[in-house]
PDB file of C-alpha atoms in Angstrom:
ATOM      1  CA  MET C 299     -74.613  40.675 -19.687  1.00  0.00           C
ATOM      2  CA  ALA C 300     -75.426  37.807 -17.329  1.00  0.00           C
ATOM      3  CA  LYS C 301     -73.105  37.241 -14.415  1.00  0.00           C
ATOM      4  CA  LEU C 302     -70.982  34.087 -14.829  1.00  0.00           C
ATOM      5  CA  SER C 303     -70.435  31.728 -11.924  1.00  0.00           C
ATOM      6  CA  GLN C 304     -66.968  30.693 -10.837  1.00  0.00           C
ATOM      7  CA  ASP C 305     -67.498  27.274 -12.439  1.00  0.00           C
ATOM      8  CA  ASP C 306     -68.506  28.911 -15.734  1.00  0.00           C
ATOM      9  CA  LEU C 307     -65.370  31.074 -15.669  1.00  0.00           C
ATOM     10  CA  LEU C 308     -63.156  28.070 -14.950  1.00  0.00           C
ATOM     11  CA  ALA C 309     -64.771  26.185 -17.817  1.00  0.00           C
ATOM     12  CA  GLN C 310     -63.929  29.107 -20.111  1.00  0.00           C
ATOM     13  CA  PHE C 311     -60.326  29.180 -18.887  1.00  0.00           C
ATOM     14  CA  GLU C 312     -59.947  25.443 -19.542  1.00  0.00           C
ATOM     15  CA  GLU C 313     -60.767  26.009 -23.205  1.00  0.00           C
ATOM     16  CA  MET C 314     -58.132  28.754 -23.594  1.00  0.00           C
ATOM     17  CA  THR C 315     -54.592  28.185 -24.789  1.00  0.00           C
ATOM     18  CA  LEU C 316     -51.753  29.327 -22.563  1.00  0.00           C
ATOM     19  CA  ILE C 317     -51.108  32.284 -24.849  1.00  0.00           C
ATOM     20  CA  GLU C 318     -54.758  33.352 -24.716  1.00  0.00           C
ATOM     21  CA  LEU C 319     -54.742  32.977 -20.956  1.00  0.00           C
ATOM     22  CA  ALA C 320     -51.563  35.044 -20.618  1.00  0.00           C
ATOM     23  CA  GLU C 321     -53.125  37.789 -22.762  1.00  0.00           C
ATOM     24  CA  PHE C 322     -56.250  37.675 -20.583  1.00  0.00           C
ATOM     25  CA  VAL C 323     -54.195  38.058 -17.406  1.00  0.00           C
ATOM     26  CA  LYS C 324     -52.342  41.023 -18.914  1.00  0.00           C
ATOM     27  CA  ALA C 325     -55.609  42.684 -19.942  1.00  0.00           C
ATOM     28  CA  PHE C 326     -57.097  41.999 -16.491  1.00  0.00           C
ATOM     29  CA  GLU C 327     -54.072  43.597 -14.801  1.00  0.00           C
ATOM     30  CA  GLU C 328     -54.323  46.687 -17.009  1.00  0.00           C
ATOM     31  CA  LYS C 329     -58.099  47.032 -16.640  1.00  0.00           C
ATOM     32  CA  PHE C 330     -58.126  46.795 -12.836  1.00  0.00           C
ATOM     33  CA  ASP C 331     -54.629  48.193 -12.204  1.00  0.00           C
ATOM     34  CA  VAL C 332     -53.499  45.117 -10.261  1.00  0.00           C
ATOM     35  CA  THR C 333     -50.673  42.618 -10.468  1.00  0.00           C
ATOM     36  CA  ALA C 334     -51.677  38.976 -10.631  1.00  0.00           C
ATOM     37  CA  ALA C 335     -48.154  37.570 -10.432  1.00  0.00           C
ATOM     38  CA  ALA C 336     -49.009  35.136  -7.642  1.00  0.00           C
ATOM     39  CA  ALA C 337     -52.444  34.267  -9.006  1.00  0.00           C
ATOM     40  CA  ALA C 338     -51.443  33.759 -12.643  1.00  0.00           C
ATOM     41  CA  PRO C 339     -49.488  30.510 -12.127  1.00  0.00           C
ATOM     42  CA  VAL C 340     -52.340  29.088 -10.062  1.00  0.00           C
ATOM     43  CA  VAL C 341     -54.852  29.891 -12.792  1.00  0.00           C
ATOM     44  CA  VAL C 342     -52.566  28.523 -15.499  1.00  0.00           C
ATOM     45  CA  ALA C 343     -51.870  25.317 -13.581  1.00  0.00           C
ATOM     46  CA  GLY C 344     -55.570  24.832 -12.843  1.00  0.00           C
ATOM     47  CA  GLY C 345     -56.571  25.599 -16.416  1.00  0.00           C
ATOM     48  CA  VAL C 346     -54.275  23.095 -18.100  1.00  0.00           C
ATOM     49  CA  GLY C 347     -56.135  19.888 -18.799  1.00  0.00           C
ATOM     50  CA  GLY C 348     -54.334  16.578 -18.591  1.00  0.00           C
ATOM     51  CA  GLY C 349     -50.912  18.154 -18.112  1.00  0.00           C
ATOM     52  CA  GLU C 350     -50.422  18.462 -21.891  1.00  0.00           C
ATOM     53  CA  ALA C 351     -48.893  21.913 -21.787  1.00  0.00           C
ATOM     54  CA  ALA C 352     -47.634  21.779 -18.219  1.00  0.00           C
ATOM     55  CA  GLN C 353     -43.899  22.051 -17.986  1.00  0.00           C
ATOM     56  CA  VAL C 354     -41.861  20.741 -15.100  1.00  0.00           C
ATOM     57  CA  GLU C 355     -40.137  23.691 -13.512  1.00  0.00           C
ATOM     58  CA  GLU C 356     -36.456  23.198 -12.933  1.00  0.00           C
ATOM     59  CA  LYS C 357     -35.543  23.605  -9.307  1.00  0.00           C
ATOM     60  CA  ASP C 358     -33.178  26.533  -8.789  1.00  0.00           C
ATOM     61  CA  GLU C 359     -32.799  26.544  -5.008  1.00  0.00           C
ATOM     62  CA  PHE C 360     -31.235  23.705  -3.057  1.00  0.00           C
ATOM     63  CA  ASP C 361     -30.584  22.864   0.583  1.00  0.00           C
ATOM     64  CA  VAL C 362     -27.398  21.102   1.687  1.00  0.00           C
ATOM     65  CA  ILE C 363     -28.235  18.905   4.660  1.00  0.00           C
ATOM     66  CA  LEU C 364     -25.570  17.309   6.838  1.00  0.00           C
ATOM     67  CA  THR C 365     -26.834  13.837   7.694  1.00  0.00           C
ATOM     68  CA  GLY C 366     -23.783  12.538   9.539  1.00  0.00           C
ATOM     69  CA  ALA C 367     -20.347  13.715  10.649  1.00  0.00           C
ATOM     70  CA  GLY C 368     -18.460  10.479  10.014  1.00  0.00           C
ATOM     71  CA  ASP C 369     -15.143   9.634  11.661  1.00  0.00           C
ATOM     72  CA  LYS C 370     -13.443  12.975  11.020  1.00  0.00           C
ATOM     73  CA  LYS C 371     -15.750  15.229  13.007  1.00  0.00           C
ATOM     74  CA  ILE C 372     -13.166  18.012  13.460  1.00  0.00           C
ATOM     75  CA  GLN C 373     -12.560  18.198   9.694  1.00  0.00           C
ATOM     76  CA  VAL C 374     -16.313  18.394   9.102  1.00  0.00           C
ATOM     77  CA  ILE C 375     -16.626  21.230  11.636  1.00  0.00           C
ATOM     78  CA  LYS C 376     -13.841  23.105   9.817  1.00  0.00           C
ATOM     79  CA  VAL C 377     -15.620  22.723   6.469  1.00  0.00           C
ATOM     80  CA  VAL C 378     -18.943  23.838   7.989  1.00  0.00           C
ATOM     81  CA  ARG C 379     -17.199  26.970   9.312  1.00  0.00           C
ATOM     82  CA  GLU C 380     -15.721  27.639   5.851  1.00  0.00           C
ATOM     83  CA  LEU C 381     -19.120  27.281   4.163  1.00  0.00           C
ATOM     84  CA  THR C 382     -21.032  29.360   6.696  1.00  0.00           C
ATOM     85  CA  SER C 383     -20.345  32.351   8.889  1.00  0.00           C
ATOM     86  CA  LEU C 384     -20.782  30.267  12.039  1.00  0.00           C
ATOM     87  CA  GLY C 385     -18.394  30.374  14.957  1.00  0.00           C
ATOM     88  CA  LEU C 386     -16.684  27.284  16.334  1.00  0.00           C
ATOM     89  CA  LYS C 387     -19.363  26.510  18.942  1.00  0.00           C
ATOM     90  CA  GLU C 388     -22.251  27.012  16.478  1.00  0.00           C
ATOM     91  CA  ALA C 389     -20.559  24.856  13.840  1.00  0.00           C
ATOM     92  CA  LYS C 390     -19.878  22.119  16.419  1.00  0.00           C
ATOM     93  CA  ASP C 391     -23.511  22.248  17.578  1.00  0.00           C
ATOM     94  CA  LEU C 392     -24.690  21.953  13.968  1.00  0.00           C
ATOM     95  CA  VAL C 393     -22.464  18.929  13.345  1.00  0.00           C
ATOM     96  CA  ASP C 394     -23.502  17.311  16.652  1.00  0.00           C
ATOM     97  CA  GLY C 395     -27.197  17.851  15.914  1.00  0.00           C
ATOM     98  CA  THR C 396     -27.341  16.104  12.542  1.00  0.00           C
ATOM     99  CA  PRO C 397     -29.372  15.923  10.402  1.00  0.00           C
ATOM    100  CA  LYS C 398     -29.240  19.706  10.015  1.00  0.00           C
ATOM    101  CA  PRO C 399     -29.183  22.048   7.009  1.00  0.00           C
ATOM    102  CA  VAL C 400     -25.769  23.623   6.427  1.00  0.00           C
ATOM    103  CA  LEU C 401     -26.812  25.833   3.500  1.00  0.00           C
ATOM    104  CA  GLU C 402     -30.356  26.699   2.461  1.00  0.00           C
ATOM    105  CA  LYS C 403     -31.744  28.055  -0.806  1.00  0.00           C
ATOM    106  CA  VAL C 404     -28.468  28.138  -2.719  1.00  0.00           C
ATOM    107  CA  ASN C 405     -27.973  27.523  -6.432  1.00  0.00           C
ATOM    108  CA  LYS C 406     -27.109  24.092  -7.817  1.00  0.00           C
ATOM    109  CA  GLU C 407     -23.424  24.884  -8.314  1.00  0.00           C
ATOM    110  CA  ALA C 408     -22.938  26.125  -4.731  1.00  0.00           C
ATOM    111  CA  ALA C 409     -24.883  23.163  -3.323  1.00  0.00           C
ATOM    112  CA  ASP C 410     -22.790  20.646  -5.263  1.00  0.00           C
ATOM    113  CA  LYS C 411     -19.541  22.343  -4.288  1.00  0.00           C
ATOM    114  CA  ALA C 412     -20.532  22.401  -0.593  1.00  0.00           C
ATOM    115  CA  ALA C 413     -21.636  18.759  -0.706  1.00  0.00           C
ATOM    116  CA  GLU C 414     -18.319  17.723  -2.283  1.00  0.00           C
ATOM    117  CA  SER C 415     -16.349  19.626   0.377  1.00  0.00           C
ATOM    118  CA  LEU C 416     -18.311  18.018   3.194  1.00  0.00           C
ATOM    119  CA  LYS C 417     -18.002  14.536   1.670  1.00  0.00           C
ATOM    120  CA  ALA C 418     -14.261  15.025   1.224  1.00  0.00           C
ATOM    121  CA  ALA C 419     -14.055  15.773   4.960  1.00  0.00           C
ATOM    122  CA  GLY C 420     -15.842  12.486   5.705  1.00  0.00           C
ATOM    123  CA  ALA C 421     -19.392  13.689   6.257  1.00  0.00           C
ATOM    124  CA  SER C 422     -22.548  12.230   4.791  1.00  0.00           C
ATOM    125  CA  VAL C 423     -24.553  14.870   2.941  1.00  0.00           C
ATOM    126  CA  GLU C 424     -27.893  15.168   1.203  1.00  0.00           C
ATOM    127  CA  VAL C 425     -28.809  17.826  -1.373  1.00  0.00           C
ATOM    128  CA  LYS C 426     -32.521  18.582  -1.622  1.00  0.00           C
TER     129      LYS C 426
END
């Protein structure tokens, strides 16, 4: 069998459906005793033409960023201490050094709850 170039292989992958491609990846993993978990999404994303079958992944990790302390700085510091395990000095430094992340890589519910608590204390908050 003739050796295929990388471009030839990519052309073949473009013609495959997502199901066929998933089956290929599984067979490849079994044949060579490897795990292509990180490579599979890259191949799938590169193989989808025109974004027809591409699905927008829902974000599941959010960062709560304190953008301003507002007028009630002491209340904001108290809320930051409640949300984190920071001591008084660390929480004060975080509030003084805005914009700073208060929580990182938390779920949507926790991010919204933290943002509401900070806003109720008078802070300006951004959830990314």
